[in-house]
């Protein structure tokens, strides 16, 4: 004769975590990777820019093809802002009368006045004073300018942090976060 009980079997309350859906896990990993890559690329870009500026070099992106074939739209030019003696034939960056930065080749210099022209242009630019010269082009990084033009540093930083936070929210939690009272 056995005694039968109406008791339910005990539930397993082990520390096993419930299965996380594959899509949620994939999104968590994807957001984490993208956020970290974006965050690191912004940090490297900011560090590179600070290093260049410390060496008196301003990176500038090119927005027109007026200097083809020397460089083209979408390139980055490195402009030395150290006071150098420039001469006819040098490529310089200068601020024109409307306040835009222009990167063209010097065609002639007369005392304190400079005339420039884009390599692809047929006519000279209006003369301007040497005081408008920002610096001399000392290097070119092809095709990288479009990335810098489209993406701002602060925007990338915010998106990177947002992706990191989103991946943290999607990450499965193990155990209890708060003790029972």
PDB file of C-alpha atoms in Angstrom:
ATOM      1  CA  UNK A   1       0.000   0.000   0.000  1.00  0.00           C
ATOM      2  CA  UNK A   2       1.479   3.147  -1.066  1.00  0.00           C
ATOM      3  CA  UNK A   3       0.584   6.608  -0.107  1.00  0.00           C
ATOM      4  CA  UNK A   4      -0.220   8.792  -3.044  1.00  0.00           C
ATOM      5  CA  UNK A   5       0.379  12.472  -2.930  1.00  0.00           C
ATOM      6  CA  UNK A   6      -1.273  15.352  -4.742  1.00  0.00           C
ATOM      7  CA  UNK A   7       1.962  17.311  -4.700  1.00  0.00           C
ATOM      8  CA  UNK A   8       3.373  18.591  -7.953  1.00  0.00           C
ATOM      9  CA  UNK A   9       6.952  17.675  -8.730  1.00  0.00           C
ATOM     10  CA  UNK A  10       9.449  20.408  -7.809  1.00  0.00           C
ATOM     11  CA  UNK A  11      10.397  22.749 -10.618  1.00  0.00           C
ATOM     12  CA  UNK A  12      14.032  22.975 -11.575  1.00  0.00           C
ATOM     13  CA  UNK A  13      15.244  26.412 -10.397  1.00  0.00           C
ATOM     14  CA  UNK A  14      18.825  25.866 -11.421  1.00  0.00           C
ATOM     15  CA  UNK A  15      20.918  28.745 -12.739  1.00  0.00           C
ATOM     16  CA  UNK A  16      20.402  27.613 -16.292  1.00  0.00           C
ATOM     17  CA  UNK A  17      19.575  30.622 -18.454  1.00  0.00           C
ATOM     18  CA  UNK A  18      16.632  30.421 -20.809  1.00  0.00           C
ATOM     19  CA  UNK A  19      17.443  29.986 -24.473  1.00  0.00           C
ATOM     20  CA  UNK A  20      18.032  33.301 -26.224  1.00  0.00           C
ATOM     21  CA  UNK A  21      16.550  33.535 -29.695  1.00  0.00           C
ATOM     22  CA  UNK A  22      19.186  33.339 -32.417  1.00  0.00           C
ATOM     23  CA  UNK A  23      18.058  36.601 -34.035  1.00  0.00           C
ATOM     24  CA  UNK A  24      18.367  38.515 -30.767  1.00  0.00           C
ATOM     25  CA  UNK A  25      21.838  37.073 -30.153  1.00  0.00           C
ATOM     26  CA  UNK A  26      22.884  37.904 -33.737  1.00  0.00           C
ATOM     27  CA  UNK A  27      21.618  41.498 -33.409  1.00  0.00           C
ATOM     28  CA  UNK A  28      23.442  41.894 -30.112  1.00  0.00           C
ATOM     29  CA  UNK A  29      26.739  40.718 -31.581  1.00  0.00           C
ATOM     30  CA  UNK A  30      26.243  42.778 -34.754  1.00  0.00           C
ATOM     31  CA  UNK A  31      25.486  45.981 -32.819  1.00  0.00           C
ATOM     32  CA  UNK A  32      28.408  45.360 -30.512  1.00  0.00           C
ATOM     33  CA  UNK A  33      30.846  44.815 -33.381  1.00  0.00           C
ATOM     34  CA  UNK A  34      29.571  47.765 -35.432  1.00  0.00           C
ATOM     35  CA  UNK A  35      29.544  50.044 -32.402  1.00  0.00           C
ATOM     36  CA  UNK A  36      33.077  49.091 -31.421  1.00  0.00           C
ATOM     37  CA  UNK A  37      34.394  49.445 -34.978  1.00  0.00           C
ATOM     38  CA  UNK A  38      32.739  52.840 -35.390  1.00  0.00           C
ATOM     39  CA  UNK A  39      33.898  54.012 -31.969  1.00  0.00           C
ATOM     40  CA  UNK A  40      37.492  52.876 -32.655  1.00  0.00           C
ATOM     41  CA  UNK A  41      37.552  54.417 -36.138  1.00  0.00           C
ATOM     42  CA  UNK A  42      36.421  57.762 -34.710  1.00  0.00           C
ATOM     43  CA  UNK A  43      39.096  57.538 -32.022  1.00  0.00           C
ATOM     44  CA  UNK A  44      41.800  56.744 -34.597  1.00  0.00           C
ATOM     45  CA  UNK A  45      40.584  59.532 -36.906  1.00  0.00           C
ATOM     46  CA  UNK A  46      40.563  62.051 -34.058  1.00  0.00           C
ATOM     47  CA  UNK A  47      44.028  60.922 -32.953  1.00  0.00           C
ATOM     48  CA  UNK A  48      45.345  61.133 -36.525  1.00  0.00           C
ATOM     49  CA  UNK A  49      43.888  64.633 -36.926  1.00  0.00           C
ATOM     50  CA  UNK A  50      45.375  65.823 -33.623  1.00  0.00           C
ATOM     51  CA  UNK A  51      48.752  64.378 -34.644  1.00  0.00           C
ATOM     52  CA  UNK A  52      48.612  66.109 -38.037  1.00  0.00           C
ATOM     53  CA  UNK A  53      47.528  69.415 -36.523  1.00  0.00           C
ATOM     54  CA  UNK A  54      50.381  69.124 -34.030  1.00  0.00           C
ATOM     55  CA  UNK A  55      52.698  68.912 -37.047  1.00  0.00           C
ATOM     56  CA  UNK A  56      50.979  71.994 -38.582  1.00  0.00           C
ATOM     57  CA  UNK A  57      49.198  69.971 -41.268  1.00  0.00           C
ATOM     58  CA  UNK A  58      45.488  70.417 -41.999  1.00  0.00           C
ATOM     59  CA  UNK A  59      43.680  67.573 -43.795  1.00  0.00           C
ATOM     60  CA  UNK A  60      41.103  68.952 -46.248  1.00  0.00           C
ATOM     61  CA  UNK A  61      38.766  67.115 -48.590  1.00  0.00           C
ATOM     62  CA  UNK A  62      38.490  68.062 -52.245  1.00  0.00           C
ATOM     63  CA  UNK A  63      35.013  68.895 -53.561  1.00  0.00           C
ATOM     64  CA  UNK A  64      35.692  69.595 -57.255  1.00  0.00           C
ATOM     65  CA  UNK A  65      37.731  68.284 -60.157  1.00  0.00           C
ATOM     66  CA  UNK A  66      39.409  71.626 -60.912  1.00  0.00           C
ATOM     67  CA  UNK A  67      42.845  70.140 -60.093  1.00  0.00           C
ATOM     68  CA  UNK A  68      42.546  66.993 -62.252  1.00  0.00           C
ATOM     69  CA  UNK A  69      44.782  65.004 -62.807  1.00  0.00           C
ATOM     70  CA  UNK A  70      46.856  66.094 -59.769  1.00  0.00           C
ATOM     71  CA  UNK A  71      43.987  65.253 -57.415  1.00  0.00           C
ATOM     72  CA  UNK A  72      40.266  64.894 -57.805  1.00  0.00           C
ATOM     73  CA  UNK A  73      36.968  65.246 -56.040  1.00  0.00           C
ATOM     74  CA  UNK A  74      36.846  62.901 -53.054  1.00  0.00           C
ATOM     75  CA  UNK A  75      40.571  63.038 -52.265  1.00  0.00           C
ATOM     76  CA  UNK A  76      42.089  64.439 -49.084  1.00  0.00           C
ATOM     77  CA  UNK A  77      44.912  66.953 -49.418  1.00  0.00           C
ATOM     78  CA  UNK A  78      47.347  67.555 -46.576  1.00  0.00           C
ATOM     79  CA  UNK A  79      48.106  71.255 -46.266  1.00  0.00           C
ATOM     80  CA  UNK A  80      51.184  72.440 -44.350  1.00  0.00           C
ATOM     81  CA  UNK A  81      50.280  75.576 -42.422  1.00  0.00           C
ATOM     82  CA  UNK A  82      53.888  76.371 -41.523  1.00  0.00           C
ATOM     83  CA  UNK A  83      54.981  79.677 -43.030  1.00  0.00           C
ATOM     84  CA  UNK A  84      56.879  78.514 -46.122  1.00  0.00           C
ATOM     85  CA  UNK A  85      58.111  80.494 -49.076  1.00  0.00           C
ATOM     86  CA  UNK A  86      55.834  79.594 -51.974  1.00  0.00           C
ATOM     87  CA  UNK A  87      56.543  80.146 -55.644  1.00  0.00           C
ATOM     88  CA  UNK A  88      54.927  79.758 -59.048  1.00  0.00           C
ATOM     89  CA  UNK A  89      54.112  76.083 -59.628  1.00  0.00           C
ATOM     90  CA  UNK A  90      53.337  75.277 -55.970  1.00  0.00           C
ATOM     91  CA  UNK A  91      49.864  74.025 -55.060  1.00  0.00           C
ATOM     92  CA  UNK A  92      48.384  76.057 -52.206  1.00  0.00           C
ATOM     93  CA  UNK A  93      45.165  76.351 -50.226  1.00  0.00           C
ATOM     94  CA  UNK A  94      43.791  79.851 -49.817  1.00  0.00           C
ATOM     95  CA  UNK A  95      40.621  81.585 -48.695  1.00  0.00           C
ATOM     96  CA  UNK A  96      38.868  83.347 -51.592  1.00  0.00           C
ATOM     97  CA  UNK A  97      36.823  86.543 -51.318  1.00  0.00           C
ATOM     98  CA  UNK A  98      33.616  84.623 -50.517  1.00  0.00           C
ATOM     99  CA  UNK A  99      35.349  82.811 -47.627  1.00  0.00           C
ATOM    100  CA  UNK A 100      35.651  79.412 -49.324  1.00  0.00           C
ATOM    101  CA  UNK A 101      38.892  77.429 -49.118  1.00  0.00           C
ATOM    102  CA  UNK A 102      40.331  76.853 -52.608  1.00  0.00           C
ATOM    103  CA  UNK A 103      43.234  74.564 -53.528  1.00  0.00           C
ATOM    104  CA  UNK A 104      44.905  75.613 -56.806  1.00  0.00           C
ATOM    105  CA  UNK A 105      48.365  75.976 -58.351  1.00  0.00           C
ATOM    106  CA  UNK A 106      50.185  79.333 -58.275  1.00  0.00           C
ATOM    107  CA  UNK A 107      50.618  80.670 -61.818  1.00  0.00           C
ATOM    108  CA  UNK A 108      52.306  83.955 -60.907  1.00  0.00           C
ATOM    109  CA  UNK A 109      53.301  86.141 -57.976  1.00  0.00           C
ATOM    110  CA  UNK A 110      53.754  89.889 -58.052  1.00  0.00           C
ATOM    111  CA  UNK A 111      54.989  91.431 -54.777  1.00  0.00           C
ATOM    112  CA  UNK A 112      52.185  90.621 -52.293  1.00  0.00           C
ATOM    113  CA  UNK A 113      49.639  89.447 -54.873  1.00  0.00           C
ATOM    114  CA  UNK A 114      49.113  85.886 -56.115  1.00  0.00           C
ATOM    115  CA  UNK A 115      47.374  84.425 -59.163  1.00  0.00           C
ATOM    116  CA  UNK A 116      46.286  80.767 -59.211  1.00  0.00           C
ATOM    117  CA  UNK A 117      44.509  78.355 -61.534  1.00  0.00           C
ATOM    118  CA  UNK A 118      43.145  74.849 -61.215  1.00  0.00           C
ATOM    119  CA  UNK A 119      45.056  72.395 -63.420  1.00  0.00           C
ATOM    120  CA  UNK A 120      41.828  71.517 -65.249  1.00  0.00           C
ATOM    121  CA  UNK A 121      40.679  75.145 -65.612  1.00  0.00           C
ATOM    122  CA  UNK A 122      41.291  77.290 -68.703  1.00  0.00           C
ATOM    123  CA  UNK A 123      41.512  80.666 -66.964  1.00  0.00           C
ATOM    124  CA  UNK A 124      43.247  82.107 -63.914  1.00  0.00           C
ATOM    125  CA  UNK A 125      41.472  82.889 -60.657  1.00  0.00           C
ATOM    126  CA  UNK A 126      41.234  86.544 -59.568  1.00  0.00           C
ATOM    127  CA  UNK A 127      44.388  87.873 -57.886  1.00  0.00           C
ATOM    128  CA  UNK A 128      44.478  87.854 -54.089  1.00  0.00           C
ATOM    129  CA  UNK A 129      46.932  88.952 -51.372  1.00  0.00           C
ATOM    130  CA  UNK A 130      49.522  86.519 -49.990  1.00  0.00           C
ATOM    131  CA  UNK A 131      47.902  86.965 -46.563  1.00  0.00           C
ATOM    132  CA  UNK A 132      44.958  84.830 -47.821  1.00  0.00           C
ATOM    133  CA  UNK A 133      47.237  81.797 -48.267  1.00  0.00           C
ATOM    134  CA  UNK A 134      46.400  79.092 -45.730  1.00  0.00           C
ATOM    135  CA  UNK A 135      49.250  76.768 -46.629  1.00  0.00           C
ATOM    136  CA  UNK A 136      50.989  74.580 -49.199  1.00  0.00           C
ATOM    137  CA  UNK A 137      49.752  71.138 -50.250  1.00  0.00           C
ATOM    138  CA  UNK A 138      52.344  68.561 -49.128  1.00  0.00           C
ATOM    139  CA  UNK A 139      50.429  65.301 -49.631  1.00  0.00           C
ATOM    140  CA  UNK A 140      47.374  63.623 -51.113  1.00  0.00           C
ATOM    141  CA  UNK A 141      45.290  60.687 -49.834  1.00  0.00           C
ATOM    142  CA  UNK A 142      43.173  59.473 -52.779  1.00  0.00           C
ATOM    143  CA  UNK A 143      39.430  58.713 -52.436  1.00  0.00           C
ATOM    144  CA  UNK A 144      39.258  58.990 -48.638  1.00  0.00           C
ATOM    145  CA  UNK A 145      37.627  62.425 -48.577  1.00  0.00           C
ATOM    146  CA  UNK A 146      34.089  61.223 -49.273  1.00  0.00           C
ATOM    147  CA  UNK A 147      34.041  59.239 -46.038  1.00  0.00           C
ATOM    148  CA  UNK A 148      35.073  62.302 -44.056  1.00  0.00           C
ATOM    149  CA  UNK A 149      32.661  64.582 -45.858  1.00  0.00           C
ATOM    150  CA  UNK A 150      29.634  62.369 -45.318  1.00  0.00           C
ATOM    151  CA  UNK A 151      30.327  61.402 -41.728  1.00  0.00           C
ATOM    152  CA  UNK A 152      30.915  63.922 -38.990  1.00  0.00           C
ATOM    153  CA  UNK A 153      33.042  62.974 -36.020  1.00  0.00           C
ATOM    154  CA  UNK A 154      30.332  63.768 -33.454  1.00  0.00           C
ATOM    155  CA  UNK A 155      27.676  61.951 -35.469  1.00  0.00           C
ATOM    156  CA  UNK A 156      29.870  58.840 -35.686  1.00  0.00           C
ATOM    157  CA  UNK A 157      30.623  59.010 -31.985  1.00  0.00           C
ATOM    158  CA  UNK A 158      26.928  59.230 -31.091  1.00  0.00           C
ATOM    159  CA  UNK A 159      26.014  56.362 -33.446  1.00  0.00           C
ATOM    160  CA  UNK A 160      28.897  54.247 -32.083  1.00  0.00           C
ATOM    161  CA  UNK A 161      27.852  54.801 -28.470  1.00  0.00           C
ATOM    162  CA  UNK A 162      24.209  54.164 -29.425  1.00  0.00           C
ATOM    163  CA  UNK A 163      25.124  50.835 -31.033  1.00  0.00           C
ATOM    164  CA  UNK A 164      27.122  49.826 -27.950  1.00  0.00           C
ATOM    165  CA  UNK A 165      24.152  50.671 -25.684  1.00  0.00           C
ATOM    166  CA  UNK A 166      21.752  48.800 -27.992  1.00  0.00           C
ATOM    167  CA  UNK A 167      23.978  45.723 -27.974  1.00  0.00           C
ATOM    168  CA  UNK A 168      24.093  45.865 -24.178  1.00  0.00           C
ATOM    169  CA  UNK A 169      20.301  46.036 -24.044  1.00  0.00           C
ATOM    170  CA  UNK A 170      20.015  43.020 -26.359  1.00  0.00           C
ATOM    171  CA  UNK A 171      22.581  40.947 -24.456  1.00  0.00           C
ATOM    172  CA  UNK A 172      21.009  38.126 -22.442  1.00  0.00           C
ATOM    173  CA  UNK A 173      21.173  38.563 -18.680  1.00  0.00           C
ATOM    174  CA  UNK A 174      22.288  35.706 -16.456  1.00  0.00           C
ATOM    175  CA  UNK A 175      21.077  35.363 -12.889  1.00  0.00           C
ATOM    176  CA  UNK A 176      19.234  37.951 -10.895  1.00  0.00           C
ATOM    177  CA  UNK A 177      20.235  41.568 -11.015  1.00  0.00           C
ATOM    178  CA  UNK A 178      18.635  42.492  -7.682  1.00  0.00           C
ATOM    179  CA  UNK A 179      18.327  40.498  -4.497  1.00  0.00           C
ATOM    180  CA  UNK A 180      14.851  39.547  -3.275  1.00  0.00           C
ATOM    181  CA  UNK A 181      13.576  41.485  -0.310  1.00  0.00           C
TER     182      UNK A 181
END
